[in-house]
């Protein structure tokens, strides 16, 4: 009898295979229904299911949305970083990706994914969902959220101990991952992120040592003065304006500041901003301890040019007809919107922020942008100096001195050459002597070209002076003719005779 019954009992391997098949089947059915059922119906059914679960089971449900008010939800951000590190053999699905070849793949949580975590004897389950909402100027039409379930008796313990643990651990993970640079996606209203691996530091910058020391001391003083800003009632932020010709190291200085402070960089392109209301969402979705970067601010908005035009117009001058906007062309950000973004009420939504502006033409900026509180420190990024050349020679060629250094430094003081041009010449050869001789020849050629251009410029200048004198002479003769009632031709004859 027992022998006959044992014939019908499946083996352990058969049971495991059947369980795996059933799990795969139910997962497939779940995915099929997820595709077939309309989103509006799922949004209606899910709250009912969660309500039934909360009534008939002993679990408590936390819903963690990706936004809190008008800002990003820090708990959601922390969970997105923390939970992939808690995945295990029972995790049903994970996102996998890599930014570089031969790099350790990164893990993420897909929509519908589930992570089980254990903390201080508590069993916690996280599930990631998304819902579609009405699209507005503030956000896109998709919102993500976590459902965190635990025993009802553990509710307070999760709030007091577990969620702070998630935030602290995620911050530690981000610190190990390195810096990030973000760019804002206007269409989907969120920041796209990638690793920030710029190698520039203050040691590698081709700047005068005194200027580098001043910037580092100013940055360190800013980060240590939270109490000062609280006492004086000011927002804990500082603005820097980097201005100078192209190729003088403005972007490299931004990278050096980020590496010095260990701050993430948010690259803000004002040309893509559709209206004055959008910057509020951009600003409130950035994190503390970060850099807000506005590169080529004079090119990003036309407000400074518009104000100059308005000031220079005469009273009786007929106004120019407004340009016809293209179809679907948004108005863009105005000067008022930009000023409020930098120093308005909304700029206080966050702290310990560095705001950096770069421009090749400082004179094009409106004076309202340049005042303290918006651009506190103005740093001129000039042409290469002998000290800057020695830094470049050390970083590019690995040498501190050479017999040709004196000649090159004399030429650098005689001509205007950017650090980028010097670096380009030093990269032409791995041999120090060859690269230095090439740089010296480049500088000598540039000096000769300047000398050849000077006589031509003087000649053109003298011609312009002569034309100017003749013009003023004609105006003077016309004035004499009208005062003394003498024909204009006779005045010219007398003057020519004399």
XYZ file of C-alpha atoms in Angstrom:
498
model
C 0.000 0.000 0.000
C 2.731 2.443 1.038
C 4.734 1.479 -2.010
C 1.755 2.282 -4.233
C 1.283 5.698 -2.551
C 4.943 6.596 -2.941
C 4.549 6.187 -6.668
C 2.175 9.209 -6.700
C 4.306 11.478 -4.478
C 6.452 13.764 -6.691
C 10.130 14.204 -6.027
C 11.636 17.434 -4.594
C 13.078 18.428 -7.959
C 9.665 18.003 -9.589
C 8.032 20.199 -6.931
C 10.644 22.920 -7.372
C 10.215 22.810 -11.131
C 6.434 23.068 -10.793
C 6.738 26.021 -8.384
C 9.094 27.801 -10.757
C 6.722 27.201 -13.674
C 3.744 28.465 -11.666
C 5.663 31.571 -10.547
C 6.680 32.335 -14.111
C 3.083 31.795 -15.272
C 1.599 34.161 -12.687
C 4.307 36.737 -13.399
C 3.481 36.514 -17.096
C -0.244 36.865 -16.393
C 0.462 39.882 -14.174
C 2.476 41.538 -16.945
C -0.210 40.781 -19.550
C -2.951 42.289 -17.401
C -0.671 45.241 -16.714
C -0.552 45.887 -20.449
C -4.226 45.171 -21.180
C -5.971 46.987 -18.315
C -6.187 50.744 -18.971
C -4.209 52.976 -16.640
C -7.299 54.853 -15.423
C -8.863 51.536 -14.372
C -5.708 50.452 -12.539
C -5.582 53.815 -10.756
C -9.171 53.186 -9.636
C -8.642 49.543 -8.580
C -5.297 49.868 -6.755
C -6.571 52.084 -3.877
C -9.475 49.648 -3.339
C -7.056 46.731 -3.154
C -4.812 48.556 -0.682
C -7.833 49.492 1.445
C -8.960 45.857 1.558
C -5.448 44.739 2.429
C -5.242 47.213 5.301
C -8.595 45.994 6.704
C -8.198 42.243 6.389
C -4.479 41.859 7.009
C -2.167 42.879 9.814
C 0.096 45.039 7.580
C 0.391 48.828 7.630
C 0.929 50.649 4.336
C 3.211 53.658 3.751
C 2.932 55.409 0.377
C 6.115 57.258 -0.612
C 5.552 59.485 -3.654
C 8.358 60.967 -5.752
C 7.274 64.522 -4.855
C 6.474 66.238 -1.583
C 4.773 69.578 -2.082
C 6.605 71.289 -4.953
C 9.931 69.590 -4.196
C 11.298 66.116 -4.728
C 10.645 63.665 -1.891
C 13.982 62.978 -0.216
C 12.728 59.635 1.154
C 11.823 58.512 -2.374
C 15.245 59.555 -3.644
C 16.946 57.731 -0.800
C 14.905 54.567 -1.409
C 15.838 54.533 -5.102
C 19.503 54.513 -4.088
C 19.262 52.239 -1.046
C 16.920 49.439 -2.161
C 18.947 48.016 -5.093
C 21.692 47.207 -2.574
C 19.180 45.097 -0.596
C 18.249 42.840 -3.506
C 18.733 39.118 -3.019
C 17.917 35.700 -4.524
C 14.180 36.200 -3.932
C 14.046 39.564 -5.752
C 11.819 38.967 -8.811
C 13.267 41.637 -11.138
C 15.902 44.386 -11.338
C 17.014 47.043 -13.800
C 20.602 46.651 -15.017
C 22.688 49.274 -16.768
C 26.154 50.728 -17.210
C 27.466 54.129 -18.300
C 30.784 52.768 -19.547
C 32.135 49.635 -21.138
C 33.974 47.307 -18.772
C 32.224 48.941 -15.814
C 30.458 47.116 -13.017
C 26.753 47.098 -13.940
C 24.503 49.315 -11.853
C 21.203 48.093 -10.432
C 17.820 49.800 -10.305
C 14.199 49.023 -9.550
C 11.730 48.618 -12.432
C 8.110 49.693 -12.273
C 6.307 46.848 -10.542
C 9.510 45.653 -8.893
C 9.613 44.416 -5.301
C 12.374 44.468 -2.677
C 12.197 42.776 0.738
C 14.310 44.245 3.526
C 15.060 43.207 7.120
C 15.850 45.761 9.822
C 15.949 45.312 13.608
C 13.713 42.243 13.434
C 11.174 43.922 11.106
C 10.102 42.427 7.768
C 9.549 45.243 5.241
C 8.362 45.014 1.641
C 8.822 47.784 -0.936
C 6.963 47.879 -4.276
C 7.443 50.526 -6.973
C 4.414 51.716 -8.966
C 3.547 54.542 -11.333
C 0.350 56.404 -12.080
C -0.611 58.792 -14.828
C -1.838 62.231 -13.880
C -2.981 65.328 -15.710
C 0.083 66.958 -17.266
C 0.753 70.505 -16.077
C 3.519 73.075 -16.466
C 4.895 71.852 -13.132
C 5.227 68.159 -13.852
C 4.890 65.402 -16.397
C 1.900 63.084 -16.577
C 3.620 60.159 -14.814
C 4.257 59.972 -11.087
C 6.183 57.169 -9.383
C 5.619 56.015 -5.811
C 6.624 53.249 -3.419
C 4.281 51.135 -1.317
C 6.073 50.154 1.899
C 4.306 47.506 3.966
C 5.135 46.369 7.494
C 3.353 44.999 10.565
C 1.009 47.502 12.169
C 2.877 47.101 15.430
C 6.082 48.308 13.697
C 4.620 51.534 12.311
C 6.295 53.917 14.757
C 9.569 52.030 14.651
C 9.674 52.444 10.868
C 9.157 56.195 11.190
C 11.645 56.698 14.009
C 14.417 54.250 13.078
C 14.065 52.637 9.661
C 13.415 55.591 7.327
C 16.246 57.706 8.865
C 18.469 54.643 8.379
C 17.498 54.502 4.681
C 18.359 58.206 4.215
C 21.734 57.928 5.990
C 22.718 54.775 4.118
C 21.745 56.221 0.734
C 23.879 59.303 1.397
C 26.835 57.078 2.218
C 26.271 55.122 -1.012
C 26.122 58.328 -3.078
C 29.362 59.584 -1.509
C 31.109 56.380 -2.574
C 29.673 56.562 -6.099
C 31.238 59.985 -6.701
C 29.849 63.251 -8.017
C 26.964 63.622 -10.445
C 26.098 66.222 -13.068
C 22.453 66.872 -13.920
C 20.729 68.484 -16.869
C 17.049 69.375 -16.824
C 14.679 67.617 -19.228
C 12.010 70.223 -19.961
C 9.687 67.806 -21.744
C 9.430 65.278 -18.899
C 10.159 67.748 -16.047
C 12.968 65.880 -14.339
C 16.756 65.926 -14.058
C 18.806 63.563 -16.210
C 21.913 62.406 -14.384
C 25.313 61.065 -15.295
C 28.608 60.572 -13.506
C 30.783 63.688 -13.142
C 34.381 62.619 -13.723
C 36.081 65.891 -14.663
C 39.728 65.651 -13.502
C 40.266 69.381 -12.982
C 41.468 70.478 -9.539
C 42.936 73.675 -8.142
C 46.391 72.083 -8.447
C 45.959 71.626 -12.224
C 44.408 75.047 -12.970
C 46.577 77.415 -15.007
C 45.955 80.391 -12.708
C 48.043 82.649 -10.532
C 48.617 81.042 -7.114
C 47.244 84.096 -5.280
C 43.940 83.965 -7.160
C 43.563 80.222 -6.589
C 44.274 80.642 -2.898
C 41.685 83.423 -2.629
C 38.972 81.288 -4.274
C 39.671 78.237 -2.093
C 39.639 80.306 1.096
C 36.378 81.993 0.054
C 34.741 78.613 -0.643
C 35.907 77.102 2.636
C 34.687 80.142 4.554
C 31.273 79.894 2.903
C 30.771 76.209 3.773
C 31.661 76.829 7.439
C 29.309 79.768 8.068
C 25.831 78.256 8.418
C 25.412 79.981 11.787
C 26.404 83.332 10.264
C 23.770 83.100 7.516
C 21.095 82.054 10.026
C 21.981 84.957 12.339
C 21.976 87.575 9.584
C 18.746 86.266 8.023
C 20.326 85.497 4.646
C 19.900 82.464 2.418
C 22.922 80.171 2.654
C 24.154 80.601 -0.922
C 26.952 82.379 -2.776
C 27.193 83.602 -6.351
C 30.305 83.658 -8.535
C 30.754 85.334 -11.930
C 33.552 83.915 -14.090
C 34.230 86.198 -17.036
C 36.943 86.479 -19.641
C 37.902 85.514 -23.205
C 37.203 82.016 -24.554
C 39.685 79.309 -23.574
C 40.766 80.898 -20.289
C 39.606 78.038 -18.053
C 36.126 79.030 -16.833
C 34.655 75.528 -17.197
C 37.769 73.979 -15.656
C 37.401 76.260 -12.642
C 33.774 75.125 -12.210
C 34.945 71.501 -12.196
C 37.724 72.322 -9.726
C 35.194 73.950 -7.372
C 32.924 70.887 -7.591
C 35.813 68.525 -6.838
C 37.037 70.746 -3.995
C 33.646 70.945 -2.250
C 32.366 67.507 -3.367
C 29.165 69.150 -4.665
C 26.991 67.796 -7.480
C 26.532 70.097 -10.498
C 23.168 71.137 -11.956
C 23.693 72.527 -15.457
C 20.835 74.935 -16.207
C 20.261 75.969 -19.819
C 18.054 79.061 -19.709
C 17.481 78.931 -23.459
C 15.299 75.839 -22.940
C 13.148 77.396 -20.200
C 9.677 78.101 -21.565
C 8.378 80.659 -19.059
C 9.085 82.401 -15.741
C 7.109 79.796 -13.776
C 9.281 76.836 -14.807
C 12.433 77.862 -12.836
C 10.575 77.356 -9.553
C 10.189 73.664 -10.295
C 13.808 73.486 -11.445
C 15.046 75.170 -8.280
C 12.983 73.173 -5.793
C 14.026 69.864 -7.373
C 17.747 70.451 -6.769
C 19.478 69.188 -3.648
C 21.391 71.046 -0.965
C 25.198 71.115 -1.131
C 25.182 71.586 -4.892
C 26.337 73.907 -7.667
C 23.833 75.623 -9.967
C 25.677 76.402 -13.190
C 24.635 78.996 -15.798
C 27.176 78.834 -18.632
C 27.406 81.668 -21.177
C 24.719 83.654 -19.394
C 24.945 86.448 -21.993
C 23.904 83.975 -24.714
C 21.162 82.234 -22.732
C 18.766 85.168 -22.572
C 18.187 88.366 -24.550
C 16.887 90.417 -21.647
C 20.148 92.288 -21.115
C 20.231 93.309 -24.774
C 16.568 94.339 -24.692
C 17.105 96.633 -21.706
C 20.080 98.324 -23.406
C 17.995 98.900 -26.512
C 15.188 100.455 -24.498
C 17.566 102.834 -22.707
C 19.208 103.949 -25.949
C 16.018 104.800 -27.825
C 15.126 108.449 -28.447
C 11.788 109.918 -27.460
C 10.679 110.659 -31.029
C 12.015 107.406 -32.453
C 9.365 105.175 -33.917
C 9.235 101.826 -32.082
C 10.197 98.784 -34.083
C 7.399 96.331 -34.811
C 7.590 93.234 -32.597
C 8.969 90.110 -34.128
C 6.390 87.529 -35.039
C 6.894 84.461 -32.838
C 7.193 81.113 -34.514
C 4.502 78.548 -34.069
C 4.707 76.755 -30.689
C 7.409 79.211 -29.700
C 7.372 79.754 -25.906
C 8.055 83.255 -24.559
C 11.091 82.101 -22.563
C 12.419 83.536 -19.320
C 12.492 87.299 -18.739
C 14.994 89.371 -16.786
C 12.520 89.607 -13.904
C 12.065 85.837 -13.896
C 15.825 85.294 -13.913
C 16.373 87.723 -11.015
C 13.640 86.063 -8.948
C 15.112 82.660 -9.726
C 18.515 83.727 -8.415
C 17.603 85.944 -5.483
C 13.826 85.870 -4.997
C 11.711 84.200 -2.334
C 11.937 80.825 -4.050
C 15.742 80.881 -3.901
C 15.455 80.252 -0.150
C 14.073 76.730 -0.811
C 17.396 75.069 -0.065
C 20.741 75.876 1.460
C 24.503 75.572 1.003
C 24.299 76.234 -2.706
C 26.932 77.731 -4.994
C 25.548 79.623 -8.014
C 28.076 80.096 -10.825
C 27.664 82.208 -13.959
C 30.123 82.230 -16.849
C 30.354 84.712 -19.709
C 32.807 85.910 -22.329
C 31.346 89.424 -22.263
C 30.646 90.871 -18.835
C 29.628 94.218 -20.325
C 26.595 92.579 -21.964
C 25.050 91.633 -18.626
C 22.421 93.799 -17.005
C 23.713 95.645 -13.887
C 20.899 94.088 -11.850
C 22.531 90.690 -12.357
C 25.946 91.881 -11.224
C 25.100 93.255 -7.798
C 26.095 91.475 -4.534
C 23.561 88.888 -3.457
C 23.376 87.579 -7.006
C 26.976 87.620 -8.204
C 28.934 88.113 -4.985
C 32.422 87.392 -6.326
C 33.607 88.494 -9.790
C 36.599 86.479 -11.030
C 38.365 87.596 -14.187
C 39.746 84.655 -16.160
C 42.505 86.304 -18.162
C 45.097 85.185 -20.668
C 47.908 82.847 -19.738
C 50.600 84.153 -17.405
C 54.114 82.801 -16.725
C 52.808 81.174 -13.527
C 49.958 79.567 -15.446
C 52.379 78.312 -18.093
C 54.523 76.608 -15.457
C 51.446 74.806 -14.107
C 50.576 73.582 -17.604
C 54.140 72.456 -18.238
C 54.060 70.462 -15.011
C 50.719 68.778 -15.725
C 51.316 68.117 -19.435
C 55.049 67.397 -19.581
C 55.896 66.533 -15.972
C 58.677 69.132 -15.694
C 59.147 72.112 -13.376
C 61.924 73.946 -15.251
C 63.700 73.992 -18.599
C 66.223 76.145 -20.436
C 63.499 77.388 -22.832
C 61.192 78.539 -20.013
C 62.677 82.055 -19.934
C 62.107 82.616 -23.637
C 58.529 81.287 -23.488
C 57.637 83.379 -20.438
C 58.916 86.539 -22.155
C 56.783 85.768 -25.213
C 53.698 85.049 -23.049
C 54.057 88.491 -21.476
C 54.319 90.083 -24.932
C 51.285 88.439 -26.602
C 47.772 87.512 -25.549
C 47.446 83.734 -25.550
C 44.848 81.671 -23.730
C 45.717 78.707 -21.475
C 43.804 76.481 -23.890
C 46.123 77.504 -26.752
C 49.217 76.866 -24.622
C 47.892 73.469 -23.528
C 47.155 72.538 -27.147
C 50.771 73.229 -28.143
C 52.134 71.266 -25.183
C 50.085 68.238 -26.245
C 51.783 67.967 -29.654
C 54.574 65.738 -28.367
C 55.455 63.553 -25.382
C 59.017 64.885 -25.523
C 59.333 68.013 -23.419
C 61.924 69.732 -25.597
C 59.958 69.197 -28.814
C 56.705 70.448 -27.271
C 58.382 73.521 -25.735
C 60.123 74.458 -28.969
C 56.812 74.139 -30.806
C 55.167 76.429 -28.245
C 57.965 78.984 -28.551
C 57.626 78.968 -32.340
C 53.826 79.356 -32.052
C 54.219 82.358 -29.743
C 56.901 83.950 -31.952
C 54.663 83.608 -35.000
C 51.774 85.166 -33.128
C 53.966 88.069 -32.030
C 55.132 88.663 -35.614
C 51.540 88.682 -36.870
C 50.640 91.324 -34.275
C 53.559 93.535 -35.350
C 52.615 93.260 -39.027
C 49.037 94.245 -38.199
C 50.029 97.364 -36.233
C 51.143 99.643 -39.191
C 47.964 98.779 -41.090
C 45.906 99.632 -38.040
C 47.744 102.973 -37.597
C 47.191 103.801 -41.250
C 43.492 103.043 -40.992
C 43.331 105.056 -37.777
C 44.979 108.124 -39.375
C 42.571 107.924 -42.315
C 39.637 107.831 -39.919
C 41.038 110.847 -38.049
C 41.355 112.820 -41.281
C 37.769 112.050 -42.263
C 36.612 113.053 -38.788
C 38.456 116.400 -38.979
C 36.953 117.171 -42.394
C 33.483 116.388 -41.067
C 33.887 118.736 -38.083
C 35.353 121.438 -40.424
C 32.217 121.287 -42.606
C 29.949 121.637 -39.554
C 31.998 124.643 -38.329
C 31.807 126.414 -41.716
C 28.037 125.866 -41.894
C 27.663 127.459 -38.463
C 29.756 130.554 -39.484
C 27.771 130.919 -42.702
C 24.444 130.991 -40.839
C 25.668 133.435 -38.134
C 27.376 136.018 -40.416
C 25.131 135.514 -43.477
C 28.160 134.690 -45.598
C 27.892 132.106 -48.374
C 29.314 128.767 -47.306
C 31.532 128.617 -50.415
C 33.314 131.925 -49.516
C 34.042 130.680 -45.960
C 35.736 127.609 -47.372
C 37.753 129.729 -49.858
C 39.048 132.011 -47.058
C 39.983 129.038 -44.862
C 41.707 127.241 -47.745
C 43.634 130.428 -48.686
C 44.913 130.821 -45.157
